[in-house]
């Protein structure tokens, strides 16, 4: 099977994890902070916090921005359900902003119009969660300008986009356009820690809060406690979680970071090769981007033929997939009143979408095979 995504683990990765296994600390040792520092430096961020998944990161991000009952959070319908669920964990209401059919990202113009109407009804969101779909950054200059204008906070779901760059060339996660940035290190993403994620932020107080929420709401900082019985003492100041990343995972992540630039270069080369090889077919290709991290390569075929083309690829043992079923059409979200027709661009995109294999060690011969089966299936 040629999967749609796959990790690439080197001898250096194995050595890094083995070193932790042979050390005194399997978790909460030195590997965590070393990974966090390396990640923050790479993204030109002040702080980075390793967490157990991107889902946990999104939950903590919403909590730290005080999202709660009665608040609204808006995200893209073209995302994994976790981008919306984080708001529900906090009791907030979720709504969506339709996508730009070209980039498949939250459309800044649709956002401007929806905000204008929401302001009239006094129903503005507290937080926006744009998602850098497939690794292509959203138009963050426009989205962050709108957020500032209306006093809304921004969490970037950059689960697909570690190492990507905004239009102005700066690195995703540097905090230029968002209070918080979330990464995922699930094995199908750009780099992996098996399960794992991270939160990037620039504000010291926000970072301290996230740190505390990651570990049960507990502090050992005497300045934050109202009494101290001795050197063993800690206080639980609020209700937190165990969303920590182990040292095994952090060591793997730090080792994988060394390969990030090479992984993205390889993904970009393969993506550009798909562009050339598929140019003659009656399908819509993704935007040819120099700034994307190229997590996914999604083509759009005629909706009436999608199931047949998908099945032909699967029959040839090619692990194509579909990203994403619009979140508002999931039964859980339909219960809130969402229905077919609410976000027509996301729905039309979904009807034709097929994700082709793309990962750092996909060979050109494997890619040629995918192209040949796809070409036959399109005839
Ligand atoms: C993968 C993914 C997540 C969830 O990541 P986990 O690390 O598996 O929790 C969230 N949002 C998007 C857009 C994703 O692709």
PDB file of C-alpha atoms and ligand atoms in Angstrom, residues 53-56 58 79-80 82-83 131 157 159-160 184-186 189 195-197 295 324, ligand 1:
ATOM      1  CA  UNK A  53      -1.638  16.226  20.906  1.00  0.00           C
ATOM      2  CA  UNK A  54      -2.802  19.120  18.775  1.00  0.00           C
ATOM      3  CA  UNK A  55      -6.274  18.424  20.120  1.00  0.00           C
ATOM      4  CA  UNK A  56      -4.966  19.045  23.652  1.00  0.00           C
ATOM      5  CA  UNK A  58      -6.417  23.525  20.904  1.00  0.00           C
ATOM      6  CA  UNK A  79     -10.783  20.969   8.737  1.00  0.00           C
ATOM      7  CA  UNK A  80     -10.462  18.048  11.079  1.00  0.00           C
ATOM      8  CA  UNK A  82     -10.695  18.878  16.488  1.00  0.00           C
ATOM      9  CA  UNK A  83     -10.506  22.531  15.295  1.00  0.00           C
ATOM     10  CA  UNK A 131      -6.662  26.476   9.703  1.00  0.00           C
ATOM     11  CA  UNK A 157      -4.476  25.729  13.725  1.00  0.00           C
ATOM     12  CA  UNK A 159      -1.372  21.307  12.394  1.00  0.00           C
ATOM     13  CA  UNK A 160      -0.507  21.028   8.675  1.00  0.00           C
ATOM     14  CA  UNK A 184       0.393  18.503  15.430  1.00  0.00           C
ATOM     15  CA  UNK A 185       3.077  15.826  15.439  1.00  0.00           C
ATOM     16  CA  UNK A 186       0.840  12.894  14.515  1.00  0.00           C
ATOM     17  CA  UNK A 189       1.915  15.326   9.632  1.00  0.00           C
ATOM     18  CA  UNK A 195       1.233  11.403  19.324  1.00  0.00           C
ATOM     19  CA  UNK A 196       2.000  15.009  20.207  1.00  0.00           C
ATOM     20  CA  UNK A 197       1.495  18.673  19.555  1.00  0.00           C
ATOM     21  CA  UNK A 295       1.216  18.413   4.200  1.00  0.00           C
ATOM     22  CA  UNK A 324     -12.189  16.983   4.739  1.00  0.00           C
TER      23      UNK A 324
HETATM   24  C1  LIG B   1      -4.304  16.407  12.817  1.00  0.00           C
HETATM   25  C2  LIG B   1      -5.088  17.625  13.077  1.00  0.00           C
HETATM   26  C3  LIG B   1      -5.534  17.984  14.357  1.00  0.00           C
HETATM   27  C4  LIG B   1      -5.415  17.075  15.534  1.00  0.00           C
HETATM   28  O1  LIG B   1      -4.120  16.663  15.743  1.00  0.00           O
HETATM   29  P1  LIG B   1      -3.794  15.570  16.886  1.00  0.00           P
HETATM   30  O2  LIG B   1      -2.338  15.833  17.164  1.00  0.00           O
HETATM   31  O3  LIG B   1      -4.033  14.241  16.241  1.00  0.00           O
HETATM   32  O4  LIG B   1      -4.661  15.827  18.037  1.00  0.00           O
HETATM   33  C5  LIG B   1      -6.175  19.194  14.518  1.00  0.00           C
HETATM   34  N1  LIG B   1      -6.383  20.017  13.483  1.00  0.00           N
HETATM   35  C6  LIG B   1      -5.995  19.696  12.227  1.00  0.00           C
HETATM   36  C7  LIG B   1      -6.250  20.656  11.126  1.00  0.00           C
HETATM   37  C8  LIG B   1      -5.359  18.490  11.992  1.00  0.00           C
HETATM   38  O5  LIG B   1      -5.004  18.153  10.744  1.00  0.00           O
END
